Coordinates of C-alpha atoms in Angstrom, one line a residue:
X1 CA 122.7 47.1 124.2
X2 CA 125.6 48.8 125.9
X3 CA 124.9 50.3 129.3
X4 CA 127.0 53.5 129.2
X5 CA 126.1 54.2 132.8
X6 CA 127.5 51.0 134.2
X7 CA 130.7 52.0 135.9
X8 CA 132.0 48.5 136.6
X9 CA 134.5 48.6 133.7
X10 CA 135.7 52.1 134.5
X11 CA 136.1 51.3 138.2
X12 CA 138.4 48.4 137.3
X13 CA 140.2 50.4 134.7
X14 CA 140.9 53.3 137.1
X15 CA 144.0 51.8 138.6
X16 CA 145.8 51.5 135.2
X17 CA 144.1 54.1 133.0
X18 CA 146.9 56.6 132.5
X19 CA 149.7 54.0 132.5
X20 CA 148.0 52.1 129.6
X21 CA 147.5 55.2 127.5
X22 CA 150.1 57.8 128.3
X23 CA 153.5 56.1 128.8
X24 CA 156.5 58.3 128.0
X25 CA 156.9 56.6 124.6
X26 CA 154.1 55.1 122.6
X27 CA 154.5 51.4 122.2
X28 CA 151.1 50.6 120.7
X29 CA 148.6 52.3 118.4
X30 CA 146.3 52.9 121.4
X31 CA 149.1 54.8 123.2
X32 CA 150.0 56.7 120.1
X33 CA 146.3 57.7 119.5
X34 CA 145.8 58.9 123.1
X35 CA 149.1 60.8 123.2
X36 CA 148.3 62.5 119.8
X37 CA 144.8 63.3 120.9
X38 CA 146.1 64.8 124.1
X39 CA 148.6 67.0 122.2
X40 CA 145.7 68.3 120.0
X41 CA 143.5 69.0 123.1
X42 CA 146.3 70.9 124.8
X43 CA 146.8 73.0 121.7
X44 CA 143.0 73.7 121.3
X45 CA 142.7 74.7 124.9
X46 CA 145.4 77.3 124.4
X47 CA 143.7 78.6 121.3
X48 CA 140.2 78.7 122.6
X49 CA 140.5 79.7 126.2
X50 CA 139.2 83.2 126.7
X51 CA 141.3 86.1 128.0
X52 CA 139.3 86.9 131.1
X53 CA 140.8 86.4 134.5
X54 CA 139.8 83.6 136.8
X55 CA 138.5 81.1 134.3
X56 CA 137.1 77.8 135.1
X57 CA 137.6 74.6 133.0
X58 CA 135.5 71.5 133.5
X59 CA 136.6 68.2 132.0
X60 CA 133.5 66.0 131.6
X61 CA 134.6 62.3 131.7
X62 CA 137.9 63.0 133.3
X63 CA 138.9 59.4 134.0
X64 CA 141.9 59.5 136.4
X65 CA 142.4 63.3 135.7
X66 CA 145.4 63.0 133.4
X67 CA 144.1 65.5 130.8
X68 CA 143.1 68.0 133.5
X69 CA 146.5 67.6 135.1
X70 CA 148.3 68.2 131.9
X71 CA 146.1 71.2 131.0
X72 CA 147.2 72.8 134.3
X73 CA 150.8 72.0 133.7
X74 CA 150.9 73.3 130.1
X75 CA 148.6 76.3 130.7
X76 CA 149.0 77.3 134.4
X77 CA 148.0 80.9 133.7
X78 CA 144.7 80.2 131.9
X79 CA 142.6 78.7 134.7
X80 CA 142.3 79.4 138.4
X81 CA 140.1 76.3 138.7
X82 CA 140.1 73.0 136.8
X83 CA 137.4 70.5 137.7
X84 CA 137.1 66.9 136.5
X85 CA 133.9 64.9 136.6
X86 CA 133.3 61.3 135.9
X87 CA 130.5 58.8 136.5
X88 CA 132.9 56.2 137.9
X89 CA 133.7 56.4 141.6
X90 CA 136.9 54.5 141.0
X91 CA 138.1 57.0 138.4
X92 CA 137.2 60.0 140.6
X93 CA 139.1 58.4 143.5
X94 CA 142.1 57.7 141.3
X95 CA 142.0 61.3 140.0
X96 CA 142.0 62.6 143.6
X97 CA 144.8 60.3 144.6
X98 CA 147.1 61.1 141.6
X99 CA 146.5 64.8 141.4
X100 CA 147.6 67.0 144.3
X101 CA 147.6 70.4 142.5
X102 CA 145.4 72.8 144.4
X103 CA 143.9 74.1 141.2
X104 CA 142.4 70.7 140.5
X105 CA 139.3 69.2 142.0
X106 CA 137.3 66.1 141.0
X107 CA 133.6 65.2 141.5
X108 CA 131.3 62.4 140.6
X109 CA 129.4 63.9 137.7
X110 CA 126.0 63.9 139.5
X111 CA 127.5 65.6 142.5
X112 CA 128.9 68.7 140.8
X113 CA 127.0 71.6 142.2
X114 CA 124.8 73.4 139.6
X115 CA 126.2 76.8 140.5
X116 CA 129.6 75.8 139.1
X117 CA 129.9 77.1 135.6
X118 CA 132.8 76.6 133.1
X119 CA 134.2 79.1 130.7
X120 CA 135.6 76.1 128.8
X121 CA 134.2 72.6 129.0
X122 CA 136.0 69.6 127.6
X123 CA 134.4 66.3 126.7
X124 CA 137.3 64.4 125.1
X125 CA 136.7 61.0 123.5
X126 CA 133.8 59.5 125.5
X127 CA 130.5 60.8 124.2
X128 CA 128.6 57.9 122.7
X129 CA 125.3 57.8 120.9
X130 CA 123.5 56.2 123.9
X131 CA 124.2 59.2 126.1
X132 CA 124.1 62.3 123.8
X133 CA 121.1 63.9 125.5
X134 CA 122.4 63.4 129.0
X135 CA 125.8 64.9 128.0
X136 CA 124.3 67.9 126.3
X137 CA 122.1 68.5 129.3
X138 CA 125.2 68.5 131.6
X139 CA 127.0 70.8 129.2
X140 CA 124.1 73.3 129.1
X141 CA 123.8 73.2 132.9
X142 CA 127.5 73.9 133.5
X143 CA 128.7 76.1 130.7
X144 CA 128.8 79.7 131.6
X145 CA 127.2 82.3 129.4
X146 CA 129.7 83.1 126.6
X147 CA 131.6 79.9 127.3

């Protein structure tokens, strides 16, 4: 059985995560898949973000923060705060090291304060059957009313 909470793999992967998936030109199916998925996510964020001021976005399972960083770059007017969470200390540290934008912050998932609520919450490509209930509990705890 796969242990979805074992961060060993993700901690090792953190130093090369974005480079392996988001090079400027796709040279493998994996890169093509991740780049296309990112393009769709950016489009969906633009379509589904509300119109209220000072919105918060949480990306659950942010890895090294590449998606959150690109959301801020592509939609700078939509969110005053973008937060990435991950279970991997290595990924969170990589996200902090790679992303210096003041609108971005990164937390270990279990350290995100409960009072932080998101108007939009992303969980892109990592939710697996072994962790559905944990993920939905996190989403319910951190999604603002009407989000």
